[in-house]
PDB file of C-alpha atoms in Angstrom:
ATOM      1  CA  MET A  23       0.000   0.000   0.000  1.00  0.00           C
ATOM      2  CA  THR A  24       2.839   2.331   0.855  1.00  0.00           C
ATOM      3  CA  ALA A  25       4.525   1.630  -2.467  1.00  0.00           C
ATOM      4  CA  LEU A  26       1.296   2.375  -4.320  1.00  0.00           C
ATOM      5  CA  THR A  27       0.521   5.648  -2.573  1.00  0.00           C
ATOM      6  CA  ALA A  28       4.066   7.056  -2.339  1.00  0.00           C
ATOM      7  CA  PRO A  29       4.672   9.839  -4.879  1.00  0.00           C
ATOM      8  CA  MET A  30       6.896   8.816  -7.721  1.00  0.00           C
ATOM      9  CA  ARG A  31      10.155  10.740  -8.044  1.00  0.00           C
ATOM     10  CA  PRO A  32      10.173  12.272 -11.552  1.00  0.00           C
ATOM     11  CA  HIS A  33      12.983  11.401 -13.915  1.00  0.00           C
ATOM     12  CA  LEU A  34      14.161  14.934 -14.648  1.00  0.00           C
ATOM     13  CA  THR A  35      16.344  14.069 -17.620  1.00  0.00           C
ATOM     14  CA  ARG A  36      13.496  12.327 -19.411  1.00  0.00           C
ATOM     15  CA  TRP A  37      11.152  15.154 -18.475  1.00  0.00           C
ATOM     16  CA  VAL A  38      13.499  17.792 -19.901  1.00  0.00           C
ATOM     17  CA  LEU A  39      13.878  15.861 -23.161  1.00  0.00           C
ATOM     18  CA  ARG A  40      10.118  15.404 -23.474  1.00  0.00           C
ATOM     19  CA  LEU A  41       9.273  18.989 -22.573  1.00  0.00           C
ATOM     20  CA  HIS A  42      11.782  20.451 -25.028  1.00  0.00           C
ATOM     21  CA  ARG A  43      11.360  17.858 -27.766  1.00  0.00           C
ATOM     22  CA  PRO A  44      10.828  20.455 -30.554  1.00  0.00           C
ATOM     23  CA  ALA A  45      14.119  22.160 -29.720  1.00  0.00           C
ATOM     24  CA  LEU A  46      15.844  18.760 -29.679  1.00  0.00           C
ATOM     25  CA  TYR A  47      14.485  17.903 -33.130  1.00  0.00           C
ATOM     26  CA  VAL A  48      15.370  21.290 -34.607  1.00  0.00           C
ATOM     27  CA  GLY A  49      18.862  21.243 -33.102  1.00  0.00           C
ATOM     28  CA  THR A  50      19.529  17.720 -34.313  1.00  0.00           C
ATOM     29  CA  ALA A  51      18.315  18.547 -37.812  1.00  0.00           C
ATOM     30  CA  LEU A  52      20.498  21.668 -37.934  1.00  0.00           C
ATOM     31  CA  ALA A  53      23.553  19.726 -36.761  1.00  0.00           C
ATOM     32  CA  VAL A  54      22.985  16.901 -39.262  1.00  0.00           C
ATOM     33  CA  LEU A  55      22.478  19.259 -42.206  1.00  0.00           C
ATOM     34  CA  THR A  56      25.575  21.272 -41.283  1.00  0.00           C
ATOM     35  CA  ALA A  57      27.602  18.082 -40.902  1.00  0.00           C
ATOM     36  CA  ILE A  58      26.483  16.873 -44.343  1.00  0.00           C
ATOM     37  CA  LEU A  59      27.433  20.221 -45.851  1.00  0.00           C
ATOM     38  CA  LEU A  60      30.866  20.051 -44.219  1.00  0.00           C
ATOM     39  CA  LEU A  61      31.402  16.520 -45.503  1.00  0.00           C
ATOM     40  CA  LEU A  62      30.555  17.668 -49.017  1.00  0.00           C
ATOM     41  CA  LEU A  63      32.909  20.620 -48.657  1.00  0.00           C
ATOM     42  CA  GLN A  64      35.721  18.398 -47.479  1.00  0.00           C
ATOM     43  CA  GLY A  65      35.382  16.047 -50.440  1.00  0.00           C
ATOM     44  CA  PRO A  66      34.066  16.881 -53.934  1.00  0.00           C
ATOM     45  CA  LEU A  67      33.530  20.614 -53.418  1.00  0.00           C
ATOM     46  CA  VAL A  68      37.042  21.385 -52.213  1.00  0.00           C
ATOM     47  CA  ASP A  69      38.553  19.223 -54.954  1.00  0.00           C
ATOM     48  CA  ALA A  70      36.512  20.995 -57.649  1.00  0.00           C
ATOM     49  CA  ALA A  71      37.414  24.438 -56.281  1.00  0.00           C
ATOM     50  CA  ALA A  72      41.091  23.503 -56.039  1.00  0.00           C
ATOM     51  CA  GLU A  73      41.016  22.342 -59.662  1.00  0.00           C
ATOM     52  CA  GLY A  74      39.387  25.635 -60.633  1.00  0.00           C
ATOM     53  CA  TRP A  75      42.168  27.605 -58.958  1.00  0.00           C
ATOM     54  CA  ARG A  76      44.784  25.374 -60.600  1.00  0.00           C
ATOM     55  CA  GLN A  77      43.251  26.344 -63.919  1.00  0.00           C
ATOM     56  CA  VAL A  78      43.341  30.029 -62.951  1.00  0.00           C
ATOM     57  CA  ASP A  79      47.012  29.817 -62.018  1.00  0.00           C
ATOM     58  CA  HIS A  80      47.762  27.977 -65.261  1.00  0.00           C
ATOM     59  CA  CYS A  81      46.002  30.684 -67.292  1.00  0.00           C
ATOM     60  CA  GLY A  82      48.210  33.459 -65.996  1.00  0.00           C
ATOM     61  CA  PHE A  83      47.607  36.547 -68.138  1.00  0.00           C
ATOM     62  CA  THR A  84      46.258  34.590 -71.107  1.00  0.00           C
ATOM     63  CA  PRO A  85      43.067  36.308 -72.345  1.00  0.00           C
ATOM     64  CA  HIS A  86      39.805  34.331 -72.570  1.00  0.00           C
ATOM     65  CA  CYS A  87      41.271  31.399 -70.676  1.00  0.00           C
ATOM     66  CA  ALA A  88      38.612  28.985 -69.395  1.00  0.00           C
ATOM     67  CA  TYR A  89      38.416  27.921 -65.768  1.00  0.00           C
ATOM     68  CA  ASP A  90      35.674  26.503 -63.540  1.00  0.00           C
ATOM     69  CA  GLN A  91      34.454  29.691 -61.851  1.00  0.00           C
ATOM     70  CA  ASP A  92      31.235  28.031 -60.699  1.00  0.00           C
ATOM     71  CA  ALA A  93      33.161  25.488 -58.621  1.00  0.00           C
ATOM     72  CA  ILE A  94      35.195  28.255 -56.964  1.00  0.00           C
ATOM     73  CA  LEU A  95      32.120  30.331 -56.106  1.00  0.00           C
ATOM     74  CA  ARG A  96      30.132  27.279 -55.001  1.00  0.00           C
ATOM     75  CA  TYR A  97      32.824  26.282 -52.523  1.00  0.00           C
ATOM     76  CA  LYS A  98      33.113  29.827 -51.178  1.00  0.00           C
ATOM     77  CA  ASP A  99      29.355  30.222 -50.724  1.00  0.00           C
ATOM     78  CA  TRP A 100      28.810  26.857 -49.057  1.00  0.00           C
ATOM     79  CA  TYR A 101      31.823  27.364 -46.804  1.00  0.00           C
ATOM     80  CA  ASN A 102      30.378  30.681 -45.666  1.00  0.00           C
ATOM     81  CA  TYR A 103      26.947  29.114 -45.076  1.00  0.00           C
ATOM     82  CA  ALA A 104      28.416  26.379 -42.885  1.00  0.00           C
ATOM     83  CA  THR A 105      30.705  28.756 -41.001  1.00  0.00           C
ATOM     84  CA  LEU A 106      28.025  31.344 -40.275  1.00  0.00           C
ATOM     85  CA  THR A 107      25.594  28.633 -39.178  1.00  0.00           C
ATOM     86  CA  MET A 108      28.119  27.402 -36.648  1.00  0.00           C
ATOM     87  CA  CYS A 109      28.823  30.950 -35.468  1.00  0.00           C
ATOM     88  CA  ALA A 110      25.094  31.362 -34.797  1.00  0.00           C
ATOM     89  CA  LEU A 111      25.040  28.372 -32.415  1.00  0.00           C
ATOM     90  CA  PRO A 112      25.925  30.331 -29.225  1.00  0.00           C
ATOM     91  CA  PHE A 113      23.133  32.819 -29.926  1.00  0.00           C
ATOM     92  CA  LEU A 114      20.554  30.163 -30.820  1.00  0.00           C
ATOM     93  CA  VAL A 115      21.313  28.185 -27.662  1.00  0.00           C
ATOM     94  CA  ALA A 116      21.303  31.338 -25.517  1.00  0.00           C
ATOM     95  CA  ALA A 117      17.926  32.458 -26.893  1.00  0.00           C
ATOM     96  CA  TRP A 118      16.424  29.012 -26.298  1.00  0.00           C
ATOM     97  CA  ALA A 119      17.875  28.716 -22.792  1.00  0.00           C
ATOM     98  CA  GLY A 120      16.639  32.149 -21.750  1.00  0.00           C
ATOM     99  CA  GLY A 121      13.275  32.009 -23.470  1.00  0.00           C
ATOM    100  CA  ALA A 122      12.177  28.371 -23.180  1.00  0.00           C
ATOM    101  CA  LEU A 123      14.464  26.305 -20.966  1.00  0.00           C
ATOM    102  CA  VAL A 124      14.266  28.599 -17.918  1.00  0.00           C
ATOM    103  CA  GLY A 125      12.288  31.782 -18.580  1.00  0.00           C
ATOM    104  CA  ARG A 126       9.099  30.165 -19.848  1.00  0.00           C
ATOM    105  CA  GLU A 127       9.112  27.468 -17.157  1.00  0.00           C
ATOM    106  CA  LEU A 128       9.365  30.075 -14.414  1.00  0.00           C
ATOM    107  CA  GLU A 129       6.776  32.301 -16.083  1.00  0.00           C
ATOM    108  CA  SER A 130       4.247  29.480 -16.540  1.00  0.00           C
ATOM    109  CA  GLY A 131       4.800  27.874 -13.140  1.00  0.00           C
ATOM    110  CA  THR A 132       6.143  24.598 -14.558  1.00  0.00           C
ATOM    111  CA  ALA A 133       9.291  24.988 -12.486  1.00  0.00           C
ATOM    112  CA  ARG A 134       7.371  25.297  -9.211  1.00  0.00           C
ATOM    113  CA  LEU A 135       5.390  22.197 -10.139  1.00  0.00           C
ATOM    114  CA  ALA A 136       8.639  20.279 -10.550  1.00  0.00           C
ATOM    115  CA  TRP A 137       9.908  21.585  -7.205  1.00  0.00           C
ATOM    116  CA  ALA A 138       6.708  20.388  -5.536  1.00  0.00           C
ATOM    117  CA  GLN A 139       7.208  16.843  -6.888  1.00  0.00           C
ATOM    118  CA  SER A 140      10.205  15.898  -4.757  1.00  0.00           C
ATOM    119  CA  SER A 141      12.713  17.666  -7.050  1.00  0.00           C
ATOM    120  CA  SER A 142      14.851  20.279  -5.331  1.00  0.00           C
ATOM    121  CA  PRO A 143      15.398  23.580  -7.156  1.00  0.00           C
ATOM    122  CA  ALA A 144      19.148  22.925  -7.280  1.00  0.00           C
ATOM    123  CA  ARG A 145      18.636  19.532  -8.904  1.00  0.00           C
ATOM    124  CA  TRP A 146      16.063  21.014 -11.278  1.00  0.00           C
ATOM    125  CA  LEU A 147      18.577  23.616 -12.460  1.00  0.00           C
ATOM    126  CA  THR A 148      21.483  21.174 -12.610  1.00  0.00           C
ATOM    127  CA  VAL A 149      19.599  18.815 -14.926  1.00  0.00           C
ATOM    128  CA  ARG A 150      18.409  21.702 -17.109  1.00  0.00           C
ATOM    129  CA  LEU A 151      21.991  22.804 -17.599  1.00  0.00           C
ATOM    130  CA  ALA A 152      23.661  19.379 -17.788  1.00  0.00           C
ATOM    131  CA  VAL A 153      21.410  17.778 -20.413  1.00  0.00           C
ATOM    132  CA  PRO A 154      21.720  20.526 -23.070  1.00  0.00           C
ATOM    133  CA  ALA A 155      25.389  21.030 -22.153  1.00  0.00           C
ATOM    134  CA  ALA A 156      26.102  17.397 -23.036  1.00  0.00           C
ATOM    135  CA  ALA A 157      24.228  17.754 -26.332  1.00  0.00           C
ATOM    136  CA  VAL A 158      25.999  21.038 -27.131  1.00  0.00           C
ATOM    137  CA  THR A 159      29.437  19.598 -26.386  1.00  0.00           C
ATOM    138  CA  ALA A 160      28.839  16.561 -28.584  1.00  0.00           C
ATOM    139  CA  GLY A 161      27.193  18.399 -31.472  1.00  0.00           C
ATOM    140  CA  ALA A 162      29.365  21.513 -31.594  1.00  0.00           C
ATOM    141  CA  GLY A 163      32.495  19.442 -30.998  1.00  0.00           C
ATOM    142  CA  LEU A 164      31.723  17.212 -33.979  1.00  0.00           C
ATOM    143  CA  LEU A 165      30.988  20.204 -36.220  1.00  0.00           C
ATOM    144  CA  ALA A 166      34.190  21.959 -35.146  1.00  0.00           C
ATOM    145  CA  TRP A 167      36.228  18.854 -36.001  1.00  0.00           C
ATOM    146  CA  LEU A 168      34.593  18.579 -39.421  1.00  0.00           C
ATOM    147  CA  HIS A 169      35.057  22.292 -40.071  1.00  0.00           C
ATOM    148  CA  HIS A 170      38.747  22.048 -39.251  1.00  0.00           C
ATOM    149  CA  LEU A 171      39.090  19.157 -41.698  1.00  0.00           C
ATOM    150  CA  VAL A 172      37.404  21.270 -44.380  1.00  0.00           C
ATOM    151  CA  TRP A 173      39.684  24.227 -43.778  1.00  0.00           C
ATOM    152  CA  THR A 174      42.785  22.029 -43.729  1.00  0.00           C
ATOM    153  CA  ALA A 175      41.746  20.380 -47.010  1.00  0.00           C
ATOM    154  CA  GLY A 176      41.526  23.781 -48.733  1.00  0.00           C
ATOM    155  CA  ARG A 177      44.597  25.370 -47.166  1.00  0.00           C
ATOM    156  CA  GLY A 178      47.242  26.055 -49.810  1.00  0.00           C
ATOM    157  CA  ARG A 179      44.969  24.774 -52.608  1.00  0.00           C
ATOM    158  CA  ILE A 180      42.307  27.500 -52.740  1.00  0.00           C
ATOM    159  CA  ASP A 181      43.584  31.043 -53.112  1.00  0.00           C
ATOM    160  CA  THR A 182      40.494  32.626 -51.524  1.00  0.00           C
ATOM    161  CA  ALA A 183      40.408  30.281 -48.524  1.00  0.00           C
ATOM    162  CA  ALA A 184      39.924  32.158 -45.242  1.00  0.00           C
ATOM    163  CA  PRO A 185      43.140  32.585 -43.214  1.00  0.00           C
ATOM    164  CA  TRP A 186      43.420  30.781 -39.891  1.00  0.00           C
ATOM    165  CA  TYR A 187      42.956  34.033 -37.948  1.00  0.00           C
ATOM    166  CA  ASP A 188      39.755  35.033 -39.740  1.00  0.00           C
ATOM    167  CA  LEU A 189      37.162  35.958 -37.078  1.00  0.00           C
ATOM    168  CA  PHE A 190      34.594  33.324 -38.033  1.00  0.00           C
ATOM    169  CA  THR A 191      36.979  30.637 -39.227  1.00  0.00           C
ATOM    170  CA  PHE A 192      39.121  30.754 -36.089  1.00  0.00           C
ATOM    171  CA  HIS A 193      36.232  30.108 -33.713  1.00  0.00           C
ATOM    172  CA  THR A 194      34.518  27.447 -35.827  1.00  0.00           C
ATOM    173  CA  ASN A 195      37.786  25.613 -36.452  1.00  0.00           C
ATOM    174  CA  GLY A 196      38.346  24.526 -32.870  1.00  0.00           C
ATOM    175  CA  PRO A 197      37.015  24.087 -29.342  1.00  0.00           C
ATOM    176  CA  THR A 198      36.271  27.783 -28.817  1.00  0.00           C
ATOM    177  CA  ILE A 199      32.914  27.346 -30.606  1.00  0.00           C
ATOM    178  CA  VAL A 200      32.007  24.663 -28.049  1.00  0.00           C
ATOM    179  CA  ALA A 201      33.016  26.919 -25.161  1.00  0.00           C
ATOM    180  CA  LEU A 202      31.158  29.887 -26.653  1.00  0.00           C
ATOM    181  CA  THR A 203      27.995  27.813 -27.015  1.00  0.00           C
ATOM    182  CA  LEU A 204      28.255  26.575 -23.426  1.00  0.00           C
ATOM    183  CA  ALA A 205      28.708  30.179 -22.303  1.00  0.00           C
ATOM    184  CA  GLY A 206      25.586  31.091 -24.284  1.00  0.00           C
ATOM    185  CA  LEU A 207      23.662  28.313 -22.543  1.00  0.00           C
ATOM    186  CA  ALA A 208      24.725  29.552 -19.095  1.00  0.00           C
ATOM    187  CA  ALA A 209      24.046  33.185 -20.027  1.00  0.00           C
ATOM    188  CA  GLY A 210      20.560  32.271 -21.215  1.00  0.00           C
ATOM    189  CA  ALA A 211      19.814  30.349 -18.036  1.00  0.00           C
ATOM    190  CA  LEU A 212      20.991  33.272 -15.907  1.00  0.00           C
ATOM    191  CA  ALA A 213      18.830  35.706 -17.879  1.00  0.00           C
ATOM    192  CA  GLY A 214      15.821  33.411 -17.425  1.00  0.00           C
ATOM    193  CA  LEU A 215      16.343  33.178 -13.678  1.00  0.00           C
ATOM    194  CA  LEU A 216      16.805  36.917 -13.293  1.00  0.00           C
ATOM    195  CA  LEU A 217      13.821  38.018 -15.391  1.00  0.00           C
ATOM    196  CA  ARG A 218      11.498  34.971 -15.094  1.00  0.00           C
ATOM    197  CA  ARG A 219       9.750  35.951 -18.322  1.00  0.00           C
ATOM    198  CA  ALA A 220      10.389  34.284 -21.652  1.00  0.00           C
ATOM    199  CA  LEU A 221      10.684  37.160 -24.129  1.00  0.00           C
ATOM    200  CA  PRO A 222      12.729  39.592 -21.986  1.00  0.00           C
ATOM    201  CA  ALA A 223      15.024  36.727 -20.953  1.00  0.00           C
ATOM    202  CA  LEU A 224      15.524  35.758 -24.596  1.00  0.00           C
ATOM    203  CA  LEU A 225      16.587  39.295 -25.518  1.00  0.00           C
ATOM    204  CA  VAL A 226      18.905  39.703 -22.537  1.00  0.00           C
ATOM    205  CA  ALA A 227      20.448  36.289 -23.246  1.00  0.00           C
ATOM    206  CA  LEU A 228      21.318  37.414 -26.768  1.00  0.00           C
ATOM    207  CA  LEU A 229      22.874  40.619 -25.440  1.00  0.00           C
ATOM    208  CA  LEU A 230      24.936  38.753 -22.841  1.00  0.00           C
ATOM    209  CA  THR A 231      26.160  36.252 -25.411  1.00  0.00           C
ATOM    210  CA  GLY A 232      27.044  39.040 -27.823  1.00  0.00           C
ATOM    211  CA  ALA A 233      29.032  40.777 -25.086  1.00  0.00           C
ATOM    212  CA  ILE A 234      30.909  37.542 -24.357  1.00  0.00           C
ATOM    213  CA  CYS A 235      31.750  37.038 -28.047  1.00  0.00           C
ATOM    214  CA  VAL A 236      32.924  40.638 -28.536  1.00  0.00           C
ATOM    215  CA  SER A 237      35.020  40.560 -25.356  1.00  0.00           C
ATOM    216  CA  THR A 238      36.609  37.254 -26.355  1.00  0.00           C
ATOM    217  CA  GLN A 239      37.590  38.601 -29.751  1.00  0.00           C
ATOM    218  CA  ALA A 240      39.031  41.772 -28.197  1.00  0.00           C
ATOM    219  CA  LEU A 241      41.139  39.753 -25.743  1.00  0.00           C
ATOM    220  CA  LEU A 242      42.151  37.008 -28.185  1.00  0.00           C
ATOM    221  CA  PRO A 243      45.335  38.585 -29.623  1.00  0.00           C
ATOM    222  CA  HIS A 244      46.608  39.192 -26.083  1.00  0.00           C
ATOM    223  CA  LEU A 245      45.998  35.694 -24.704  1.00  0.00           C
ATOM    224  CA  TRP A 246      49.375  34.457 -25.983  1.00  0.00           C
ATOM    225  CA  PRO A 247      52.663  36.391 -26.294  1.00  0.00           C
ATOM    226  CA  ALA A 248      52.982  37.801 -29.808  1.00  0.00           C
ATOM    227  CA  LEU A 249      56.222  37.947 -31.769  1.00  0.00           C
ATOM    228  CA  ALA A 250      57.715  41.290 -32.751  1.00  0.00           C
ATOM    229  CA  ARG A 251      59.968  42.697 -35.460  1.00  0.00           C
ATOM    230  CA  THR A 252      61.483  46.140 -35.889  1.00  0.00           C
ATOM    231  CA  ARG A 253      62.998  47.475 -39.106  1.00  0.00           C
ATOM    232  CA  SER A 254      64.124  50.761 -40.502  1.00  0.00           C
ATOM    233  CA  ARG A 255      61.493  50.831 -43.242  1.00  0.00           C
ATOM    234  CA  PHE A 256      57.829  49.921 -43.523  1.00  0.00           C
ATOM    235  CA  PHE A 257      57.088  46.192 -43.770  1.00  0.00           C
ATOM    236  CA  TYR A 258      54.338  43.681 -43.116  1.00  0.00           C
ATOM    237  CA  SER A 259      54.305  40.663 -40.828  1.00  0.00           C
ATOM    238  CA  PRO A 260      55.446  37.335 -42.342  1.00  0.00           C
ATOM    239  CA  SER A 261      53.102  35.659 -44.796  1.00  0.00           C
ATOM    240  CA  GLY A 262      50.437  33.525 -43.138  1.00  0.00           C
ATOM    241  CA  SER A 263      50.701  35.323 -39.810  1.00  0.00           C
ATOM    242  CA  TRP A 264      48.149  37.424 -37.945  1.00  0.00           C
ATOM    243  CA  GLN A 265      49.407  40.983 -37.636  1.00  0.00           C
ATOM    244  CA  VAL A 266      48.235  42.398 -34.311  1.00  0.00           C
ATOM    245  CA  SER A 267      49.735  45.864 -34.552  1.00  0.00           C
ATOM    246  CA  GLY A 268      52.081  47.919 -36.686  1.00  0.00           C
ATOM    247  CA  ARG A 269      53.353  51.369 -35.810  1.00  0.00           C
ATOM    248  CA  LYS A 270      56.253  53.694 -36.355  1.00  0.00           C
ATOM    249  CA  ILE A 271      58.541  54.319 -33.407  1.00  0.00           C
ATOM    250  CA  GLY A 272      60.993  57.112 -34.166  1.00  0.00           C
ATOM    251  CA  ALA A 273      62.740  56.170 -37.395  1.00  0.00           C
ATOM    252  CA  GLN A 274      61.745  52.519 -37.166  1.00  0.00           C
ATOM    253  CA  TYR A 275      58.673  50.409 -37.856  1.00  0.00           C
ATOM    254  CA  HIS A 276      57.545  47.962 -35.183  1.00  0.00           C
ATOM    255  CA  VAL A 277      55.180  45.048 -35.930  1.00  0.00           C
ATOM    256  CA  THR A 278      53.697  42.453 -33.571  1.00  0.00           C
ATOM    257  CA  TYR A 279      52.092  39.298 -34.961  1.00  0.00           C
ATOM    258  CA  HIS A 280      51.015  35.722 -34.289  1.00  0.00           C
ATOM    259  CA  PRO A 281      52.408  33.038 -36.621  1.00  0.00           C
ATOM    260  CA  TYR A 282      50.347  29.992 -37.497  1.00  0.00           C
ATOM    261  CA  ALA A 283      52.241  28.098 -34.777  1.00  0.00           C
ATOM    262  CA  HIS A 284      50.252  30.152 -32.239  1.00  0.00           C
ATOM    263  CA  TYR A 285      46.956  28.805 -33.505  1.00  0.00           C
ATOM    264  CA  TRP A 286      46.493  26.049 -30.931  1.00  0.00           C
ATOM    265  CA  PRO A 287      47.860  28.020 -27.962  1.00  0.00           C
ATOM    266  CA  LEU A 288      45.363  30.779 -28.773  1.00  0.00           C
ATOM    267  CA  GLN A 289      42.554  28.247 -29.255  1.00  0.00           C
ATOM    268  CA  LEU A 290      43.177  26.460 -25.980  1.00  0.00           C
ATOM    269  CA  THR A 291      43.744  29.626 -23.966  1.00  0.00           C
ATOM    270  CA  ALA A 292      40.545  31.196 -25.293  1.00  0.00           C
ATOM    271  CA  THR A 293      38.650  27.974 -24.587  1.00  0.00           C
ATOM    272  CA  ALA A 294      39.922  27.886 -21.001  1.00  0.00           C
ATOM    273  CA  LEU A 295      38.919  31.523 -20.496  1.00  0.00           C
ATOM    274  CA  LEU A 296      35.427  30.901 -21.875  1.00  0.00           C
ATOM    275  CA  LEU A 297      34.964  27.823 -19.708  1.00  0.00           C
ATOM    276  CA  ALA A 298      35.925  29.912 -16.674  1.00  0.00           C
ATOM    277  CA  VAL A 299      33.317  32.511 -17.682  1.00  0.00           C
ATOM    278  CA  THR A 300      30.776  29.709 -18.117  1.00  0.00           C
ATOM    279  CA  ALA A 301      31.545  28.397 -14.626  1.00  0.00           C
ATOM    280  CA  LEU A 302      30.993  31.877 -13.170  1.00  0.00           C
ATOM    281  CA  LEU A 303      27.676  32.169 -15.006  1.00  0.00           C
ATOM    282  CA  VAL A 304      26.570  28.771 -13.686  1.00  0.00           C
ATOM    283  CA  LEU A 305      27.545  29.847 -10.179  1.00  0.00           C
ATOM    284  CA  GLY A 306      25.503  33.000 -10.690  1.00  0.00           C
ATOM    285  CA  CYS A 307      22.544  30.841 -11.770  1.00  0.00           C
ATOM    286  CA  HIS A 308      22.655  28.840  -8.546  1.00  0.00           C
ATOM    287  CA  LEU A 309      22.990  31.959  -6.398  1.00  0.00           C
ATOM    288  CA  VAL A 310      20.018  33.616  -8.110  1.00  0.00           C
ATOM    289  CA  LEU A 311      17.971  30.410  -7.799  1.00  0.00           C
ATOM    290  CA  ARG A 312      18.782  30.148  -4.098  1.00  0.00           C
ATOM    291  CA  ARG A 313      17.663  33.719  -3.568  1.00  0.00           C
ATOM    292  CA  LEU A 314      14.525  33.134  -5.650  1.00  0.00           C
ATOM    293  CA  THR A 315      13.472  29.967  -3.843  1.00  0.00           C
ATOM    294  CA  GLY A 316      14.277  31.536  -0.484  1.00  0.00           C
ATOM    295  CA  LYS A 317      11.935  34.409  -1.236  1.00  0.00           C
ATOM    296  CA  ALA A 318       9.255  31.969  -2.408  1.00  0.00           C
ATOM    297  CA  ALA A 319       9.549  29.971   0.796  1.00  0.00           C
ATOM    298  CA  ARG A 320       9.276  33.087   2.958  1.00  0.00           C
ATOM    299  CA  GLY A 321       6.315  34.300   0.883  1.00  0.00           C
TER     300      GLY A 321
END
């Protein structure tokens, strides 16, 4: 009799997946389509574009020389589509986390219902952050690996390929896109807890994520010691390097830059910084939730 009448402890992970099933389907579809596009780019599209550029180089200054311009433009367009889609991931996740994952549940009272069914607020929040965080890490990590393979396949073969330090290419080529998306998730959850209304939380989540992205880009060149050169006449940084600054000091020109060898140190340092920011945002979420539930209990 006791077993029949005792309230069943809800399985929060299953409940989160069921409640946010549309977002799961949309996110999975977006990840699969982007992955297919990256696989196509890595194989036939990059080969066709590379052949087109080989034809261009062979033409030289010969007038009316034929080359496969369509293949070159097709690769460039599809590469940009895939890259920009991946760059949108932190904002999409932040908007969903602020508007639906946390904000709407607090606004509609669904969260309080879960708390009343033997689920503590802390556990409720932990599951709502852990489940999408696992999906984000797996999905964004796979896409970043595929994107890096695409970029590597075109490096040195396609004259218009984005350099390694390009704003969008850098972040989608490595683990920083995963860390940025996790930061967007935490920022969205914090906005939802602070505002407790879906639409305002969605907007604030986008603003917070944008601020994180802009700040990361501003700090990026300074996260690893840059190399420097000084000469008596104007010059550029070595080919393939990221020039951070160039100025004239007295009668000399001074240039600081990051060579390609700094790619992974910059990637890993930026990722560590973003994960630290994410941890602070998660801590802020728990502090706000504790204050919120304390007020509810006193009320």
